[in-house]
PDB file of C-alpha atoms in Angstrom:
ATOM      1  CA  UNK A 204      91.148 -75.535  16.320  1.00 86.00           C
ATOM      2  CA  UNK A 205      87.427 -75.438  16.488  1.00 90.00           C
ATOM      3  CA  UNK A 206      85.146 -73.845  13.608  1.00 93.00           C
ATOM      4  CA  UNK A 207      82.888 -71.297  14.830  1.00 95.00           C
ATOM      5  CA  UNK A 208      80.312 -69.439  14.292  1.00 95.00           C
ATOM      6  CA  UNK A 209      78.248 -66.269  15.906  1.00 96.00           C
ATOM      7  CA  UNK A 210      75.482 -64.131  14.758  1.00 96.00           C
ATOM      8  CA  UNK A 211      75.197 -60.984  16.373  1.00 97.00           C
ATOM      9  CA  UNK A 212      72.609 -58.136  16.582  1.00 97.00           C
ATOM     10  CA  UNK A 213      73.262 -54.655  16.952  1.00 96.00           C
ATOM     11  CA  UNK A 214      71.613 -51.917  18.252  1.00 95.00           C
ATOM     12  CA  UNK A 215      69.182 -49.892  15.649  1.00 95.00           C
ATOM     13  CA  UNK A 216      69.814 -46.748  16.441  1.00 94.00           C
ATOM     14  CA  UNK A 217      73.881 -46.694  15.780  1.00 93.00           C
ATOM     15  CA  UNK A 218      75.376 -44.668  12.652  1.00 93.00           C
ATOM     16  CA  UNK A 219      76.900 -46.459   9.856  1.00 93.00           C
ATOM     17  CA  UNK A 220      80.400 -45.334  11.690  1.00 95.00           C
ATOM     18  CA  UNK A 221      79.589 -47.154  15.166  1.00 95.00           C
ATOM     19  CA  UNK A 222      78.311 -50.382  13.354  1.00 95.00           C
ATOM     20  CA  UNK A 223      81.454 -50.912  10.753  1.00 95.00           C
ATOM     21  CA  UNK A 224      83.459 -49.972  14.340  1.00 95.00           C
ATOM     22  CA  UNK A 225      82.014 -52.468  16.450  1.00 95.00           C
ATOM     23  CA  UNK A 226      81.992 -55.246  14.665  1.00 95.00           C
ATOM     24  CA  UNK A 227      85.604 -54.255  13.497  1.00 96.00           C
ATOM     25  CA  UNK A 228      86.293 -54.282  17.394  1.00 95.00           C
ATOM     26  CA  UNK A 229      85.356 -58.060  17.588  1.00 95.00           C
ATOM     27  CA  UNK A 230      87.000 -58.794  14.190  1.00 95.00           C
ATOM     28  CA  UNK A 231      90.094 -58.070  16.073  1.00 95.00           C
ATOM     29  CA  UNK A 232      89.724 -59.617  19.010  1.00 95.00           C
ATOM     30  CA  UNK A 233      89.455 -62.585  17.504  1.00 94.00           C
ATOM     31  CA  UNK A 234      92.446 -62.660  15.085  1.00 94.00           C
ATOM     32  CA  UNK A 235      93.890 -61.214  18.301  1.00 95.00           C
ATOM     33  CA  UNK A 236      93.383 -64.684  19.909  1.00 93.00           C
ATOM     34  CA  UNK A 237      94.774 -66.314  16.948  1.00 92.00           C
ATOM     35  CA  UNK A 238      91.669 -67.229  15.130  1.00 93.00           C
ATOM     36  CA  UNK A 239      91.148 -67.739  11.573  1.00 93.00           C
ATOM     37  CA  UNK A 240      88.524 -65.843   9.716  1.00 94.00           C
ATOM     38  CA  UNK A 241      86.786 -67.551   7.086  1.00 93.00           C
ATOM     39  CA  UNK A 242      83.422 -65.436   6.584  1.00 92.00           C
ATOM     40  CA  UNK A 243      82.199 -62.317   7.574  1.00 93.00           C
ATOM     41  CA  UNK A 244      78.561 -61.298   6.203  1.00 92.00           C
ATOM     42  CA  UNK A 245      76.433 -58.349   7.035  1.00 93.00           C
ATOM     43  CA  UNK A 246      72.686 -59.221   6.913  1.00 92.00           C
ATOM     44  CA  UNK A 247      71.568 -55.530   7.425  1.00 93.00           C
ATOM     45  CA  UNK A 248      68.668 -54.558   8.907  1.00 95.00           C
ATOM     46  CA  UNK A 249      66.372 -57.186  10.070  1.00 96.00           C
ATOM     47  CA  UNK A 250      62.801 -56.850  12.002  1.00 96.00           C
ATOM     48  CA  UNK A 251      63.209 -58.942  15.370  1.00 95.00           C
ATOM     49  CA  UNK A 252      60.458 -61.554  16.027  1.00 93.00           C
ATOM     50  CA  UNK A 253      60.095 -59.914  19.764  1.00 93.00           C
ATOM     51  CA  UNK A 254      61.048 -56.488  21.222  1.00 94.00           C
ATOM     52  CA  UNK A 255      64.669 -56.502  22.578  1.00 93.00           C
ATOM     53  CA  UNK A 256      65.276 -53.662  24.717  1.00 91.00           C
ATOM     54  CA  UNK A 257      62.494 -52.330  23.004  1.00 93.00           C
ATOM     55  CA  UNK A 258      63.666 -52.287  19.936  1.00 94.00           C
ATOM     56  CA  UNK A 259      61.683 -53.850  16.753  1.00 96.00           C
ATOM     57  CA  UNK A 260      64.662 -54.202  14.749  1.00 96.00           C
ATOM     58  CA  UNK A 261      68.511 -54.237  14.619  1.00 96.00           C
ATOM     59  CA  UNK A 262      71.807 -55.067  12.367  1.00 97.00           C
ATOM     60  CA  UNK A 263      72.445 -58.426  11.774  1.00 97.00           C
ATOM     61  CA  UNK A 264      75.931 -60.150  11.733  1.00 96.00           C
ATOM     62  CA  UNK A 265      77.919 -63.313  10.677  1.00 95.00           C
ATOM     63  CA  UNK A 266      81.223 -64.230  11.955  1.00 95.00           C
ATOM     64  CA  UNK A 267      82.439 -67.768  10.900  1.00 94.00           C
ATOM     65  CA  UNK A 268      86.265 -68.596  12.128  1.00 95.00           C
ATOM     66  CA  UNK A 269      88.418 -71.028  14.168  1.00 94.00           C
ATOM     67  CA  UNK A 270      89.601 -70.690  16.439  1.00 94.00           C
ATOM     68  CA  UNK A 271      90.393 -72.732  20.397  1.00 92.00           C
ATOM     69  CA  UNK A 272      87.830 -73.677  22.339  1.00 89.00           C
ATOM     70  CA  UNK A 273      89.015 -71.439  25.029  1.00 93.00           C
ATOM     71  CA  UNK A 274      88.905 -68.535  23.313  1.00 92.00           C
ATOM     72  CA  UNK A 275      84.624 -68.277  23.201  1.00 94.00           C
ATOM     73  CA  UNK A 276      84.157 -67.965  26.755  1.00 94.00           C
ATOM     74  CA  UNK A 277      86.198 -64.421  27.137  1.00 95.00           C
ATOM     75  CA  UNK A 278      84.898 -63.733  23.589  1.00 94.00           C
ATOM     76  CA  UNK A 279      81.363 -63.699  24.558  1.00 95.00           C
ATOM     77  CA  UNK A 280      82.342 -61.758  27.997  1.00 95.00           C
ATOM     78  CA  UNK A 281      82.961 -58.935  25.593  1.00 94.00           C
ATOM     79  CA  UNK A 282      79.530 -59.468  24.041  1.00 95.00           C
ATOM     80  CA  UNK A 283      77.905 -58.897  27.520  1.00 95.00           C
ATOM     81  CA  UNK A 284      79.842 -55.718  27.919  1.00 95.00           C
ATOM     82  CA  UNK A 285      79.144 -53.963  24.914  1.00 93.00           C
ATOM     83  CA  UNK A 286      76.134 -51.947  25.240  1.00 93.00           C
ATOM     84  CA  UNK A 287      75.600 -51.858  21.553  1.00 94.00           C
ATOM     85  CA  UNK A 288      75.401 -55.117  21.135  1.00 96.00           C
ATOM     86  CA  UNK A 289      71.396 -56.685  22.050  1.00 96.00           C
ATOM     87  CA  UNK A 290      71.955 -60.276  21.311  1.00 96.00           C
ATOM     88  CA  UNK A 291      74.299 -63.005  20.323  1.00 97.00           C
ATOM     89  CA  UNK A 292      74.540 -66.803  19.699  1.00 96.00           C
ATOM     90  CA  UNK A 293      78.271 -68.535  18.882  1.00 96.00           C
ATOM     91  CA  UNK A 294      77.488 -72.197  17.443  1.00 95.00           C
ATOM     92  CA  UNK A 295      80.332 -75.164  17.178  1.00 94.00           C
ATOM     93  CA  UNK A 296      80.183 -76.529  13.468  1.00 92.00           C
ATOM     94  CA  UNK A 297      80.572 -80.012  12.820  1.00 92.00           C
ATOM     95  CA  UNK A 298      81.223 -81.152   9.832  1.00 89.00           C
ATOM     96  CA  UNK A 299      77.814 -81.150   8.462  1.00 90.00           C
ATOM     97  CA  UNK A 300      77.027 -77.462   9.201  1.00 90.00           C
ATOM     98  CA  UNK A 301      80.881 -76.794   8.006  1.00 89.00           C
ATOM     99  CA  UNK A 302      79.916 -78.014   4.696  1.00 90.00           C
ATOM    100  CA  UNK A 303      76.928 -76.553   4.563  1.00 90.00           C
ATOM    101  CA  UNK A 304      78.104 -73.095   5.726  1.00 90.00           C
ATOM    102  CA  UNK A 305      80.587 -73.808   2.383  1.00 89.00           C
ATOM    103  CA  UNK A 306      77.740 -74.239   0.369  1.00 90.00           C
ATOM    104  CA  UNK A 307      75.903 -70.925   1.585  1.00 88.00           C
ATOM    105  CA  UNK A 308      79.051 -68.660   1.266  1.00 86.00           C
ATOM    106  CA  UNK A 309      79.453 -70.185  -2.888  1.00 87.00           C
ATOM    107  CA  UNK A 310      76.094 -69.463  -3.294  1.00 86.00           C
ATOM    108  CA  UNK A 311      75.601 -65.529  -2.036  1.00 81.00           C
ATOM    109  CA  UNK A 312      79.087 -64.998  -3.721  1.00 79.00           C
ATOM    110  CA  UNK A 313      77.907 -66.459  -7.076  1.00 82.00           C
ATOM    111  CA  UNK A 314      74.319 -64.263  -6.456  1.00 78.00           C
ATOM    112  CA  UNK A 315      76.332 -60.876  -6.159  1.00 71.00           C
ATOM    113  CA  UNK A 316      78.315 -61.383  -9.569  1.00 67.00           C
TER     114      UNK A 316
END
């Protein structure tokens, strides 16, 4: 098993309901598959560097998992057929970025206590 990991932005303009839905949606799919979740983090609200479907800003979001390398391909095919979702980006972690990603998770969790 591969480690993973995909940022996603959603649209602006969906409720607090839609958002906590979606990304619930892709949650599942991917524990579906048989992958192992080892982060989830919401960034919130973000200003985008360009216009997406003109849009200035959007909800941010962190996945990190493993799961098998054939898994990604039909995993971003539900990406592209989401309308609510404007972009997305799923990385392959070596071991550098894994322990780096380790590092990043200890130190939010030790900034929210």
């Amino acid at each position: 098993m591969n480690h993973y990991e995909t940022v996603f932005i959603l649209n602006p303009v969906l409720s607090d309901t839609q958002i906590k839905e979606t990304v619930k949606k892709f949650e599942d799919y991917l524990v579906s598959k048989g992958a192992e979740m080892i982060s989830k983090e919401d960034w919130g609200l973000k200003k985008l560097a360009y216009t997406i479907q003109n849009k200035k800003s959007g909800f941010y979001h962190l996945f990190e998992y493993k799961v098998d390398g054939q898994t990604i391909a039909p995993f971003e095919l539900e990406f592209r057929r989401d309308d609510s979702i404007m972009r997305y980006l799923t990385v392959a972690l070596d071991k550098h970025a894994v322990a780096w990603a380790e590092k990043r998770r200890l130190r939010n969790n030790a900034s929210k206590k």
